[in-house]
PDB file of C-alpha atoms and ligand atoms in Angstrom:
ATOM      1  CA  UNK A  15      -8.631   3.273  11.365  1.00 96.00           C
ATOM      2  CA  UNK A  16      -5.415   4.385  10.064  1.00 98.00           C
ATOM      3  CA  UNK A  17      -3.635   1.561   7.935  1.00 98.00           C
ATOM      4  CA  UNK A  18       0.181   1.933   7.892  1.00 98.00           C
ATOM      5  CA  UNK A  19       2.071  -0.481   5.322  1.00 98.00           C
ATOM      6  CA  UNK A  20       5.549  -1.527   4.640  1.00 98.00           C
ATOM      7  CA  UNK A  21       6.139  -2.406   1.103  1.00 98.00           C
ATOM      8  CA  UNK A  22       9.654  -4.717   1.301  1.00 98.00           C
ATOM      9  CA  UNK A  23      10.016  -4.661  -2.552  1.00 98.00           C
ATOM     10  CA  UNK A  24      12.733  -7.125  -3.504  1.00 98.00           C
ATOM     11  CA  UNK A  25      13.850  -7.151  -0.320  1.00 98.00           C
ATOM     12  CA  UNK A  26      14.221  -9.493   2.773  1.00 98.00           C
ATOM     13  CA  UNK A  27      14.343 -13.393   1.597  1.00 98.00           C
ATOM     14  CA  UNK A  28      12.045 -15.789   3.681  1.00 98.00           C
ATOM     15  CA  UNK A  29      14.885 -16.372   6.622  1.00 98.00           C
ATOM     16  CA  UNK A  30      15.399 -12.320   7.332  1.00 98.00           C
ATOM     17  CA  UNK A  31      11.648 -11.836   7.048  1.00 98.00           C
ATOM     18  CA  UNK A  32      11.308 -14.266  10.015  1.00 98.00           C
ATOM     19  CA  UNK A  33      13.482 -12.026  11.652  1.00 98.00           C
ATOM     20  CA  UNK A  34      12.241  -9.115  10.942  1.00 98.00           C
ATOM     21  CA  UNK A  35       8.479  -9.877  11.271  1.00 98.00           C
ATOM     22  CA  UNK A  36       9.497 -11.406  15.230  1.00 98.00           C
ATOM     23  CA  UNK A  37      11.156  -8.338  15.764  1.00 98.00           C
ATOM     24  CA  UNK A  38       8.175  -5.892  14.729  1.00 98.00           C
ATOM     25  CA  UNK A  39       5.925  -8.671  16.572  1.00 97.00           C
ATOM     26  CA  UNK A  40       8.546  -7.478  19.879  1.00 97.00           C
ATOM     27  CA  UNK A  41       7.745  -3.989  19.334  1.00 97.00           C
ATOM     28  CA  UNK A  42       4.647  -3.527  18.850  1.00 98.00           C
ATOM     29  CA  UNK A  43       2.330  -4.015  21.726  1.00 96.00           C
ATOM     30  CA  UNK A  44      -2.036  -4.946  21.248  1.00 96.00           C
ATOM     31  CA  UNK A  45      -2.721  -1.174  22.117  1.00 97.00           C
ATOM     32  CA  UNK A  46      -0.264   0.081  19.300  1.00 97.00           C
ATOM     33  CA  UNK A  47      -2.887  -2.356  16.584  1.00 98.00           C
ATOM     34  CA  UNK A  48      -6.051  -1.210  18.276  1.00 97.00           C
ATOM     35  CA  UNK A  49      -5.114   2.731  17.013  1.00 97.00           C
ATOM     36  CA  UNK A  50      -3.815   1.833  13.199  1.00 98.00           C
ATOM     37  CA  UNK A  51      -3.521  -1.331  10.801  1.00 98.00           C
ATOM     38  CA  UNK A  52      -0.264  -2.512  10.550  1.00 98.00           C
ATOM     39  CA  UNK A  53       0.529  -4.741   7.525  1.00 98.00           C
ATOM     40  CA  UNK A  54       4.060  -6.283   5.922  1.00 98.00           C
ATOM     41  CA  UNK A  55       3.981  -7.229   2.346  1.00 99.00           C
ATOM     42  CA  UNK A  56       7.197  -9.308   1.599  1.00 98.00           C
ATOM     43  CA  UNK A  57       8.356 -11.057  -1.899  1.00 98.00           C
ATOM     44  CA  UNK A  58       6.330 -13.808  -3.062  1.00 98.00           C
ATOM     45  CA  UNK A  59       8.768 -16.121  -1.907  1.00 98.00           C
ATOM     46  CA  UNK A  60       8.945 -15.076   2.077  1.00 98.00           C
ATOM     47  CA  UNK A  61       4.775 -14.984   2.047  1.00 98.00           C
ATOM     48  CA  UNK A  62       4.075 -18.529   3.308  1.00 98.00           C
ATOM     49  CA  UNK A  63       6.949 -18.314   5.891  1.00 98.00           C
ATOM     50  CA  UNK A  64       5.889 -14.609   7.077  1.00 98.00           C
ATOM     51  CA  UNK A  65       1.982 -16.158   6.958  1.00 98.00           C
ATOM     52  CA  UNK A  66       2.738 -19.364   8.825  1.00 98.00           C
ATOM     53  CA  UNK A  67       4.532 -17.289  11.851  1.00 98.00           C
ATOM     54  CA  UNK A  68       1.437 -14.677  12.097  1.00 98.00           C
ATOM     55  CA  UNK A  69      -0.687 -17.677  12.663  1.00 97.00           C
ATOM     56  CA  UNK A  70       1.679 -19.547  14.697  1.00 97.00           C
ATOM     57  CA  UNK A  71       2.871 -16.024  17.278  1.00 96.00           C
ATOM     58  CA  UNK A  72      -0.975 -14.912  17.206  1.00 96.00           C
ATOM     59  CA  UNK A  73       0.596 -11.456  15.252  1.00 97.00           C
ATOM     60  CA  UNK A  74      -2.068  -8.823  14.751  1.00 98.00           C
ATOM     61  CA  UNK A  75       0.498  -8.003  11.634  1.00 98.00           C
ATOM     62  CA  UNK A  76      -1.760  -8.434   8.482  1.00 98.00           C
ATOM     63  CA  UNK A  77      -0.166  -9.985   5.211  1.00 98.00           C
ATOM     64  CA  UNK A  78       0.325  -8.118   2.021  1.00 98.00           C
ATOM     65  CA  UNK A  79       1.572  -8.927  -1.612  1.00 99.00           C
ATOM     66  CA  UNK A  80       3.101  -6.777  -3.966  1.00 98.00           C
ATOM     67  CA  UNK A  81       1.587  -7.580  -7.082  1.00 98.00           C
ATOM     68  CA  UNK A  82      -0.751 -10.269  -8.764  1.00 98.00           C
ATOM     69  CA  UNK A  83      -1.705 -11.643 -12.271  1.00 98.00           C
ATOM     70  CA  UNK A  84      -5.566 -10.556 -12.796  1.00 98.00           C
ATOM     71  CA  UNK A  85      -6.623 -14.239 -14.425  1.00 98.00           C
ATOM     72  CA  UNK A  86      -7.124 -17.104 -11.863  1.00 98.00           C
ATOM     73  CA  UNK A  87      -4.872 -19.527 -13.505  1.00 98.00           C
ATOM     74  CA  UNK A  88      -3.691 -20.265 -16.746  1.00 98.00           C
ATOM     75  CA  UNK A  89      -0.439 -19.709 -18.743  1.00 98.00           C
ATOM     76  CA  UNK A  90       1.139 -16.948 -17.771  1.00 98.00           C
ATOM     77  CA  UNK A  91       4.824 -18.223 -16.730  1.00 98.00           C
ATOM     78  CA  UNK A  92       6.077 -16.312 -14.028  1.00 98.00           C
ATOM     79  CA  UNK A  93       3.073 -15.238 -13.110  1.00 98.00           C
ATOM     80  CA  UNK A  94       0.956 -15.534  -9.312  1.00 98.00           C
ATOM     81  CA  UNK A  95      -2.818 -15.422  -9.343  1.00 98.00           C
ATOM     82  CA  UNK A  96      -5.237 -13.718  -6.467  1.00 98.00           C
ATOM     83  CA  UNK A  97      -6.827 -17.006  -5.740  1.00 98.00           C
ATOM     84  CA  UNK A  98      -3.176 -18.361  -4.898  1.00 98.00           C
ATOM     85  CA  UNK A  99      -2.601 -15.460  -3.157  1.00 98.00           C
ATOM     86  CA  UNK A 100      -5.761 -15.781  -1.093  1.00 98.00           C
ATOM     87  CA  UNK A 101      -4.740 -18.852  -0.433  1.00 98.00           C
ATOM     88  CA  UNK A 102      -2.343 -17.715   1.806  1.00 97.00           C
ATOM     89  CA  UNK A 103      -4.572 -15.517   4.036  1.00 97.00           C
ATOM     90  CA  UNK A 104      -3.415 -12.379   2.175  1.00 98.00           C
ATOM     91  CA  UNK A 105      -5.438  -9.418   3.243  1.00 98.00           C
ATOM     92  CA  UNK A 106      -3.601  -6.822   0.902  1.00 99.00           C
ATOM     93  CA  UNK A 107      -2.106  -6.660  -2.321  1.00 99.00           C
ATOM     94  CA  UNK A 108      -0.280  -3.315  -3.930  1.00 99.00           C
ATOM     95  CA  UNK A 109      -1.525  -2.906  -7.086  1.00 98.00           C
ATOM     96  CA  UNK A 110      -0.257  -0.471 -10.296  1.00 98.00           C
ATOM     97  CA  UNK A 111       3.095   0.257  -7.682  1.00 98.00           C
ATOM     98  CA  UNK A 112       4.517   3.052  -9.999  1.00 98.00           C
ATOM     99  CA  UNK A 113       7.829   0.696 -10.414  1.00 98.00           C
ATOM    100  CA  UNK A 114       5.762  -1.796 -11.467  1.00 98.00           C
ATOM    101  CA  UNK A 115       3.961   0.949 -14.225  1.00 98.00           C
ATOM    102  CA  UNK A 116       7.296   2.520 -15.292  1.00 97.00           C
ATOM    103  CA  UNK A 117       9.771  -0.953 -15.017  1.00 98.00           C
ATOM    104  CA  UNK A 118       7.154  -3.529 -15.770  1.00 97.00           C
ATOM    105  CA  UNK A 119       4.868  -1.836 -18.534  1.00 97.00           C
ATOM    106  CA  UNK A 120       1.907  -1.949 -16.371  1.00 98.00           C
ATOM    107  CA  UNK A 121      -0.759   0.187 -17.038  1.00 98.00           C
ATOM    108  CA  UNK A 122      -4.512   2.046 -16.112  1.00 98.00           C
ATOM    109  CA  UNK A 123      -6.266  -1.044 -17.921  1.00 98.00           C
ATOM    110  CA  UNK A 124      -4.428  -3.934 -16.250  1.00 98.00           C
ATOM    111  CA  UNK A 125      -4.584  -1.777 -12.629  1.00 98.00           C
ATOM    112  CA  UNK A 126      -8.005  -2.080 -13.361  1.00 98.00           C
ATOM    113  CA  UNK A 127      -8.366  -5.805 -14.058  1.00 98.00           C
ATOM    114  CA  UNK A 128      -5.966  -6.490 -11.035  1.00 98.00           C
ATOM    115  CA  UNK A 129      -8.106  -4.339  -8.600  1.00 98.00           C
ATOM    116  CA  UNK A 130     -11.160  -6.245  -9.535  1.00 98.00           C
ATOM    117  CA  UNK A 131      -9.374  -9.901  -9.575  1.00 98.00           C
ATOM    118  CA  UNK A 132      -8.122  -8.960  -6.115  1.00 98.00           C
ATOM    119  CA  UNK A 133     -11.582  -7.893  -4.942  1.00 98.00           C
ATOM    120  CA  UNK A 134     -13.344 -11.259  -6.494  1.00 98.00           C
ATOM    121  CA  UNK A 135     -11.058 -13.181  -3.842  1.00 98.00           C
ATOM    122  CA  UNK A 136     -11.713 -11.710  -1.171  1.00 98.00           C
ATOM    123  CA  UNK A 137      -8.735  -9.166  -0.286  1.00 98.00           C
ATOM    124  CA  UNK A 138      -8.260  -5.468  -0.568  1.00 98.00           C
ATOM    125  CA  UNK A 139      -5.703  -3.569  -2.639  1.00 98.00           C
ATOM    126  CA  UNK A 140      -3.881  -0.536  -1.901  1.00 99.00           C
ATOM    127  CA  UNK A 141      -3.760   0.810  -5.404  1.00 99.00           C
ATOM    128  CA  UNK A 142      -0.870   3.338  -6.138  1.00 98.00           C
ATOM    129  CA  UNK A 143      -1.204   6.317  -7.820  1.00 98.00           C
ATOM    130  CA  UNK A 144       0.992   9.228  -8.164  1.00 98.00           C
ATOM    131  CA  UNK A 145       2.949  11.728 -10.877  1.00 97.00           C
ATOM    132  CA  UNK A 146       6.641  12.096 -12.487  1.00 96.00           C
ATOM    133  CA  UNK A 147       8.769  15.275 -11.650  1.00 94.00           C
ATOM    134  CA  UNK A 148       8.137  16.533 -14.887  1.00 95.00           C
ATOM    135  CA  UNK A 149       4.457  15.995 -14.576  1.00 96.00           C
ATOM    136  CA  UNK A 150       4.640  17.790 -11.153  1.00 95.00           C
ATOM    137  CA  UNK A 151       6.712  20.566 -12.943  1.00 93.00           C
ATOM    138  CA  UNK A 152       4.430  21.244 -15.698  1.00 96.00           C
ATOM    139  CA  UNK A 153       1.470  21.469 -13.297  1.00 96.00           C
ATOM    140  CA  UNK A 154      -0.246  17.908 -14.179  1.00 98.00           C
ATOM    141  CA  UNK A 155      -0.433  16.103 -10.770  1.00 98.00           C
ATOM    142  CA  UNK A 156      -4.061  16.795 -10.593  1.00 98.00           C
ATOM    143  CA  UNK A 157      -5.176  15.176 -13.807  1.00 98.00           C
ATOM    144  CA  UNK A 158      -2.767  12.170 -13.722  1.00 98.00           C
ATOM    145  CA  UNK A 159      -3.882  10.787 -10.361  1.00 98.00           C
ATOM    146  CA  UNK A 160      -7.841  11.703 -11.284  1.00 98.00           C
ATOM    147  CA  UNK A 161      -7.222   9.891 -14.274  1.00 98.00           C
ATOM    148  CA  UNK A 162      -5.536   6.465 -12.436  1.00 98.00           C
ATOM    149  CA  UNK A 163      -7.706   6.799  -9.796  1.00 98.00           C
ATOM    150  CA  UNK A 164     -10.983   6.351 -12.307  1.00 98.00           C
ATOM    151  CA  UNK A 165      -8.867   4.074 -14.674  1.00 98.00           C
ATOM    152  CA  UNK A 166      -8.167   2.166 -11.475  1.00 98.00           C
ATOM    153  CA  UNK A 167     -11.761   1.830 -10.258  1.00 98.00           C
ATOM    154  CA  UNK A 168     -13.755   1.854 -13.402  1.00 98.00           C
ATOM    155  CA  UNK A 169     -16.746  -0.807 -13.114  1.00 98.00           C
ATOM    156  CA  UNK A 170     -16.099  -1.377  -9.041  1.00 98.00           C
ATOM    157  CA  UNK A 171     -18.941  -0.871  -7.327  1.00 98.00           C
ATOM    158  CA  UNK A 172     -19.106   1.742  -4.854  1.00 98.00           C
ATOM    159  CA  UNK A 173     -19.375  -0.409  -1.606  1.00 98.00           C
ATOM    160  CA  UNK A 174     -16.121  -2.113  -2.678  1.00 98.00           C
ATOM    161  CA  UNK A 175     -14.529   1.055  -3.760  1.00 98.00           C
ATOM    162  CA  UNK A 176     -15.468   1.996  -0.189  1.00 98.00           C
ATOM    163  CA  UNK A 177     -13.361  -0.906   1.552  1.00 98.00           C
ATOM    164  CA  UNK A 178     -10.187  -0.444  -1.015  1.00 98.00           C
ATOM    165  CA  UNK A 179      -7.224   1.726  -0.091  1.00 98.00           C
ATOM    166  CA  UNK A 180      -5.038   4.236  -2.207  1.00 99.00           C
ATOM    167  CA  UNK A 181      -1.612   5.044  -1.868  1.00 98.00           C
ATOM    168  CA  UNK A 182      -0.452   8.421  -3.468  1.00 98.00           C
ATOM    169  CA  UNK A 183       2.955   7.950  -4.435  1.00 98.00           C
ATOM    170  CA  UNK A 184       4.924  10.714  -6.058  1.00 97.00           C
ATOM    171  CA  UNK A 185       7.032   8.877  -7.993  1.00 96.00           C
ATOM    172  CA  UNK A 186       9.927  11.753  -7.529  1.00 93.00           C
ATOM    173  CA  UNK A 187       9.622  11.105  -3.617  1.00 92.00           C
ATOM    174  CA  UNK A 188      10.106   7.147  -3.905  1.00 91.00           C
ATOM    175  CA  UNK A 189      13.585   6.047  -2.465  1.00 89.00           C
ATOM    176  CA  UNK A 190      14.895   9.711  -2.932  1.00 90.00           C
ATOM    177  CA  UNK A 191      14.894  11.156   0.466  1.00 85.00           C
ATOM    178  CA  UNK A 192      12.891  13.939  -0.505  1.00 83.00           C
ATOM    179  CA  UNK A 193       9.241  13.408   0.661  1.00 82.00           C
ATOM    180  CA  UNK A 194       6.673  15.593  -0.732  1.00 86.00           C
ATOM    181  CA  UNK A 195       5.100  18.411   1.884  1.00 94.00           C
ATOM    182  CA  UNK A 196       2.706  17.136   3.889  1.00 97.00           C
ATOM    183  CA  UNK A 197       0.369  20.105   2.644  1.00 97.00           C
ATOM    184  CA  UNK A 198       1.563  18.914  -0.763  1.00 96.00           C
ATOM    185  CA  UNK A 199       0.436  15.818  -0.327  1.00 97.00           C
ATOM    186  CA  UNK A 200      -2.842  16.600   1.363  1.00 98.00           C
ATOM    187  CA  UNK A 201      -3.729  18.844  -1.297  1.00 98.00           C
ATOM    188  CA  UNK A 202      -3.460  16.068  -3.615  1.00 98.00           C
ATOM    189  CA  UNK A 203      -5.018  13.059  -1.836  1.00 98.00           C
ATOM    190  CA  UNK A 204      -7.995  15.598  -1.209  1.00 98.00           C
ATOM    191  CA  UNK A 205      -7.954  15.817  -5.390  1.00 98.00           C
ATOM    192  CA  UNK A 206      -7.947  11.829  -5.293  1.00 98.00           C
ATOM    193  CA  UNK A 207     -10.794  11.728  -2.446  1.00 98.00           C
ATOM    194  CA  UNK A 208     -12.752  14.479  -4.708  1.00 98.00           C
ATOM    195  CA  UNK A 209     -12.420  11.995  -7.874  1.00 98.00           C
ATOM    196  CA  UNK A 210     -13.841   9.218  -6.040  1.00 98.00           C
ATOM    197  CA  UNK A 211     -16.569  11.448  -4.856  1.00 98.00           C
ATOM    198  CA  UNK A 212     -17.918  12.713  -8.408  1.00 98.00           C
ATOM    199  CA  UNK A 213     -17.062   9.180  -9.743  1.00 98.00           C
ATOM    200  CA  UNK A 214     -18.916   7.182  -6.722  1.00 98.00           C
ATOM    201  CA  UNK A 215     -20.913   9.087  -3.958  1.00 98.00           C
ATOM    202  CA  UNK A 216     -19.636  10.941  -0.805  1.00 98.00           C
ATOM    203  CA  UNK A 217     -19.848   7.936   1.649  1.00 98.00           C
ATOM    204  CA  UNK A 218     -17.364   5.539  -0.669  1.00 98.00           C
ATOM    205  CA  UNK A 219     -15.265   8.986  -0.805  1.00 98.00           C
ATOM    206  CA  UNK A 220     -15.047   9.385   2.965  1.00 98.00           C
ATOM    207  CA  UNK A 221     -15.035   5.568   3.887  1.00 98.00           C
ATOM    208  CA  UNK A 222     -11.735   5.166   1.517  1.00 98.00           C
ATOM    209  CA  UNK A 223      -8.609   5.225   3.348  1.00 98.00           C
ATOM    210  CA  UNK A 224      -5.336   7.021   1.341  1.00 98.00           C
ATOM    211  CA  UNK A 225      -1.899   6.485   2.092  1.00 98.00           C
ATOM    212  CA  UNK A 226       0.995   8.877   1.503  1.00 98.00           C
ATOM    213  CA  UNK A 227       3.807   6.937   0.260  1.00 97.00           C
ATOM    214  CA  UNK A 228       7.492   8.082  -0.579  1.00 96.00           C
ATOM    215  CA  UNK A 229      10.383   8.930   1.510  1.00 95.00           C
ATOM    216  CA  UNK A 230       8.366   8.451   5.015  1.00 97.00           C
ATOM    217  CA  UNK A 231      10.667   8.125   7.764  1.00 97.00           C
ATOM    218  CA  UNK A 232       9.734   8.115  11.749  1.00 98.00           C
ATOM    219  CA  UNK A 233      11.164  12.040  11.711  1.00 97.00           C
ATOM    220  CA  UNK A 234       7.888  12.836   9.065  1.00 97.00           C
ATOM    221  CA  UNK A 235       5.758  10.508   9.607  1.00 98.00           C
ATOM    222  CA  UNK A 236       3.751  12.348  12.395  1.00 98.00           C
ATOM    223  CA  UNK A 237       3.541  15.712  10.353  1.00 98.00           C
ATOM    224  CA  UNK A 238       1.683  13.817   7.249  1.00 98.00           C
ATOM    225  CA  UNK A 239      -0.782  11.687  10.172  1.00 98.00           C
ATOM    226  CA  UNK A 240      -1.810  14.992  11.318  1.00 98.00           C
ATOM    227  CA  UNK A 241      -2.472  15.918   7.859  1.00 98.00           C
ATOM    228  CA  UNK A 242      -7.142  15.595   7.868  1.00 98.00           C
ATOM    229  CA  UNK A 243      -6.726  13.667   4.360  1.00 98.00           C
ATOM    230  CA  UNK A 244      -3.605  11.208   4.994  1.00 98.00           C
ATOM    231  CA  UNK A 245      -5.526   8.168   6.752  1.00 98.00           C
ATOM    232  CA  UNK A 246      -2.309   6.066   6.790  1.00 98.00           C
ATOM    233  CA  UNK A 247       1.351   5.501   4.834  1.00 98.00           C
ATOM    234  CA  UNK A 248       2.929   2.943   2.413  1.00 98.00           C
ATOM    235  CA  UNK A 249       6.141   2.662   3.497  1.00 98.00           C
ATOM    236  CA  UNK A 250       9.419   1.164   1.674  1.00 98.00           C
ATOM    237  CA  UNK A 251      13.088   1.405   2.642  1.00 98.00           C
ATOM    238  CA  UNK A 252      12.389   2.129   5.948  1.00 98.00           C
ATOM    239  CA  UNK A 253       9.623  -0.952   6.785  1.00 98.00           C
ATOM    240  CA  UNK A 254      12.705  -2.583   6.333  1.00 98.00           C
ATOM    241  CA  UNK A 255      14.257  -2.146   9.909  1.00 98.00           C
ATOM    242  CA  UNK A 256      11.664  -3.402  12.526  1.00 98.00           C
ATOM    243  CA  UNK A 257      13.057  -0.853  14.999  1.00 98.00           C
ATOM    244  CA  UNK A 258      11.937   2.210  12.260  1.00 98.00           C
ATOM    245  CA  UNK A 259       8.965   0.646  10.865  1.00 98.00           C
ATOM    246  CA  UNK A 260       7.987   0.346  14.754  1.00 98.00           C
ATOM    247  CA  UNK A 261       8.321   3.696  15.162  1.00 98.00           C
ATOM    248  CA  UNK A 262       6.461   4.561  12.278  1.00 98.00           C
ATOM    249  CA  UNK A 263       3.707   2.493  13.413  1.00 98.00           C
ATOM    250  CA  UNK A 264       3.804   4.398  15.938  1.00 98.00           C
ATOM    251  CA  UNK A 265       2.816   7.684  14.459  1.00 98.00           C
ATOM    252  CA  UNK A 266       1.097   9.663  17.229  1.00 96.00           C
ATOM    253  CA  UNK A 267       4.284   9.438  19.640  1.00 92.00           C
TER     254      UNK A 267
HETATM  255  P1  13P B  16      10.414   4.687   0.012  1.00 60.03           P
HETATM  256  O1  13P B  16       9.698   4.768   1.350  1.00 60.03           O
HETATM  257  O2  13P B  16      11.646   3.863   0.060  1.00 60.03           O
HETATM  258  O3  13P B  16      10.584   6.043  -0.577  1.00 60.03           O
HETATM  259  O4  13P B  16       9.431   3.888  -0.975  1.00 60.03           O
HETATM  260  C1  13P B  16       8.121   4.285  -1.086  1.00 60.03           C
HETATM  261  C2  13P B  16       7.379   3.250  -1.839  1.00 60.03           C
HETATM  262  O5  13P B  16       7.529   3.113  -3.047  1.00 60.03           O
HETATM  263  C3  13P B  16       6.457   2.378  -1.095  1.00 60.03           C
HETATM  264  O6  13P B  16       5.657   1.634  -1.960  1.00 60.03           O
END
């Protein structure tokens, strides 16, 4: 099943995400969930108020977080652990976003330790990989997302690698209006799929879903679906509009 995700960033406070989330619960009808996943994931602050109204409305929306500390508790001010976040009935939580690598001074060995903290509670992440402009130019996209995709996997077992989801990001295609090729980015998520094959076997490899992410809009978004290696998108500026992100949901139309 395709899994199509809108990443709200530091966007949308709890009262708009009410909003927004009723609105996309408007749109969307039960046949449009039985053909793709369709999951939100606001700030920290907007989670229990998005949560509580999925419950409440009987939304087939699944709930996502952006980021999470990789120790349970402890203190780390400023911080919010996976078992809080489970908590909450979060299904989903973005992992290594490349503004959280670049802004944030994340990197491969605390993806790592995130991906397996979210995976001891119970939820999946939808770890993000992808390369600069200048690593694009100088013909490195291949080894940087091999080398974050084993970085980001290293000591998972293969059945949980299996249930886990990638999003390919290039980072030059976040925000910018300038989305990579969708043979572009199928070349490369086939690269990503290939790592995970040599690193795991081919079943985890073919079970793994992997998102396109950057620049998706509901004028490309049915171009990169049709693409055989794109199982799904990670969507940000325009998940924010319920009307868009509906229509990107809608993919196939
Ligand atoms: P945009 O869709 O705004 O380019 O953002 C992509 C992204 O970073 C999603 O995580």
């Amino acid at each position: 099943m395709p899994i199509i995700a809108g990443n709200w960033k530091m966007h949308h406070d709890h009262l708009t995400a009410i909003q927004v989330v009723q609105k996309l619960g408007f749109r969307l009808e039960d046949s449009d969930y039985d053909r793709t996943e369709v999951v939100v994931c606001p700030a920290f602050t907007a989670l229990r108020t998005v949560q509580t109204l999925i419950d409440s409305d009987k939304l087939r929306i699944e709930l996502g977080a952006q980021n999470c500390h990789w120790e349970p508790q402890g203190a780390y001010t400023g911080e919010v652990s996976a078992p809080m976040l489970a908590k909450l009935n979060v299904d989903y939580v973005i992992v290594g976003h490349s503004e959280r690598r670049q802004l944030f001074g994340e990197t491969d060995e605390t993806v790592n330790r995130k991906v397996k903290a979210v995976l001891g509670n119970g939820m999946t992440p939808i770890v993000c990989v992808g390369e600069t402009l200048e690593e694009r130019e100088a013909g490195e996209t291949d080894d940087k997302v091999r080398g974050q995709t084993a970085a980001a996997f290293a000591g998972v077992k293969a059945e949980q690698v299996a249930a886990c989801v990638i999003a390919y990001e290039p980072i030059w295609a976040i925000g910018t209006g300038r989305n990579a090729t969708p043979e572009d980015a199928d070349a490369t998520i086939g690269t990503i799929r290939a790592t995970v094959r040599e690193r795991f076997d081919a079943p985890t490899a073919d079970a793994l879903r992997i998102q396109y992410g950057g620049s998706v809009k509901p004028g490309n978004i049915g171009e990169l679906m049709a693409m055989p290696e794109i199982d799904g998108a990670l969507v940000g500026g325009a998940s924010l509009d319920p009307d868009d992100f509906a229509r990107i949901v809608r993919f196939w139309e």
